[in-house]
């Protein structure tokens, strides 16, 4: 069921507000990489499996937990 959940920019912002980043940018909570723009972290999440990360699965699961 969680594989059908789409991750929105709002989801990324909500997650990032819970984990403040010391420098400017947005942190992927799955792999802890920091990106300069919200768009770049969103693109990273969408293509994370091609980079060897499972960030998309992490955010889908996180969103599924929030919806419960």
Short mmCIF file of the C-alpha atoms (twelve columns), coordinates in Angstrom:
data_MODEL
# 
_entry.id   MODEL 
# 
loop_
_atom_site.group_PDB 
_atom_site.id 
_atom_site.type_symbol 
_atom_site.label_atom_id 
_atom_site.label_alt_id 
_atom_site.label_comp_id 
_atom_site.label_asym_id 
_atom_site.label_seq_id 
_atom_site.Cartn_x 
_atom_site.Cartn_y 
_atom_site.Cartn_z 
_atom_site.pdbx_PDB_model_num 
ATOM 1  C CA . UNK A 1  0.000  0.000  0.000  1 
ATOM 2  C CA . UNK A 2  2.832  2.420  0.807  1 
ATOM 3  C CA . UNK A 3  4.268  2.077  -2.723 1 
ATOM 4  C CA . UNK A 4  1.268  3.973  -4.102 1 
ATOM 5  C CA . UNK A 5  1.875  6.982  -1.842 1 
ATOM 6  C CA . UNK A 6  3.326  9.996  -3.641 1 
ATOM 7  C CA . UNK A 7  5.681  12.328 -1.808 1 
ATOM 8  C CA . UNK A 8  4.888  16.023 -2.074 1 
ATOM 9  C CA . UNK A 9  6.998  19.109 -1.449 1 
ATOM 10 C CA . UNK A 10 4.849  19.702 1.615  1 
ATOM 11 C CA . UNK A 11 5.828  16.296 2.985  1 
ATOM 12 C CA . UNK A 12 9.514  17.123 2.572  1 
ATOM 13 C CA . UNK A 13 9.045  20.484 4.295  1 
ATOM 14 C CA . UNK A 14 7.135  18.911 7.177  1 
ATOM 15 C CA . UNK A 15 9.851  16.328 7.709  1 
ATOM 16 C CA . UNK A 16 12.668 18.867 7.439  1 
ATOM 17 C CA . UNK A 17 11.058 21.176 10.020 1 
ATOM 18 C CA . UNK A 18 11.423 18.406 12.559 1 
ATOM 19 C CA . UNK A 19 15.161 18.129 11.885 1 
ATOM 20 C CA . UNK A 20 16.751 21.592 11.656 1 
ATOM 21 C CA . UNK A 21 19.844 21.909 9.481  1 
ATOM 22 C CA . UNK A 22 22.672 24.129 10.796 1 
ATOM 23 C CA . UNK A 23 23.499 25.593 7.376  1 
ATOM 24 C CA . UNK A 24 21.084 26.774 4.739  1 
ATOM 25 C CA . UNK A 25 19.513 24.069 2.638  1 
ATOM 26 C CA . UNK A 26 17.300 21.041 2.964  1 
ATOM 27 C CA . UNK A 27 18.302 17.747 4.499  1 
ATOM 28 C CA . UNK A 28 17.171 14.382 3.196  1 
ATOM 29 C CA . UNK A 29 16.192 12.622 6.405  1 
ATOM 30 C CA . UNK A 30 16.916 9.221  4.933  1 
ATOM 31 C CA . UNK A 31 20.537 9.608  3.816  1 
ATOM 32 C CA . UNK A 32 21.314 12.892 5.673  1 
ATOM 33 C CA . UNK A 33 22.630 14.626 2.559  1 
ATOM 34 C CA . UNK A 34 22.028 18.374 2.376  1 
ATOM 35 C CA . UNK A 35 20.727 20.021 -0.789 1 
ATOM 36 C CA . UNK A 36 20.681 23.726 -1.688 1 
ATOM 37 C CA . UNK A 37 17.040 23.861 -2.815 1 
ATOM 38 C CA . UNK A 38 13.803 22.087 -2.065 1 
ATOM 39 C CA . UNK A 39 13.600 21.114 -5.734 1 
ATOM 40 C CA . UNK A 40 17.013 19.406 -5.589 1 
ATOM 41 C CA . UNK A 41 16.096 17.312 -2.532 1 
ATOM 42 C CA . UNK A 42 12.787 16.360 -4.177 1 
ATOM 43 C CA . UNK A 43 14.611 15.296 -7.341 1 
ATOM 44 C CA . UNK A 44 17.091 13.327 -5.229 1 
ATOM 45 C CA . UNK A 45 14.268 11.488 -3.436 1 
ATOM 46 C CA . UNK A 46 12.513 10.643 -6.699 1 
ATOM 47 C CA . UNK A 47 15.719 9.248  -8.262 1 
ATOM 48 C CA . UNK A 48 17.404 7.934  -5.107 1 
ATOM 49 C CA . UNK A 49 17.297 4.290  -6.192 1 
ATOM 50 C CA . UNK A 50 19.398 5.162  -9.254 1 
ATOM 51 C CA . UNK A 51 21.992 6.662  -6.871 1 
ATOM 52 C CA . UNK A 52 22.016 3.591  -4.613 1 
ATOM 53 C CA . UNK A 53 19.841 5.081  -1.854 1 
ATOM 54 C CA . UNK A 54 16.421 4.050  -0.553 1 
ATOM 55 C CA . UNK A 55 15.225 7.575  0.277  1 
ATOM 56 C CA . UNK A 56 12.012 7.285  -1.725 1 
ATOM 57 C CA . UNK A 57 10.994 4.190  0.236  1 
ATOM 58 C CA . UNK A 58 11.845 5.981  3.493  1 
ATOM 59 C CA . UNK A 59 9.677  9.010  2.691  1 
ATOM 60 C CA . UNK A 60 6.803  6.813  1.486  1 
ATOM 61 C CA . UNK A 61 6.905  4.894  4.749  1 
ATOM 62 C CA . UNK A 62 7.145  8.097  6.771  1 
ATOM 63 C CA . UNK A 63 4.105  9.530  4.989  1 
ATOM 64 C CA . UNK A 64 2.169  6.292  5.516  1 
ATOM 65 C CA . UNK A 65 2.900  6.527  9.254  1 
ATOM 66 C CA . UNK A 66 1.715  10.155 9.335  1 
ATOM 67 C CA . UNK A 67 -1.555 9.149  7.685  1 
ATOM 68 C CA . UNK A 68 -2.356 6.550  10.332 1 
# 
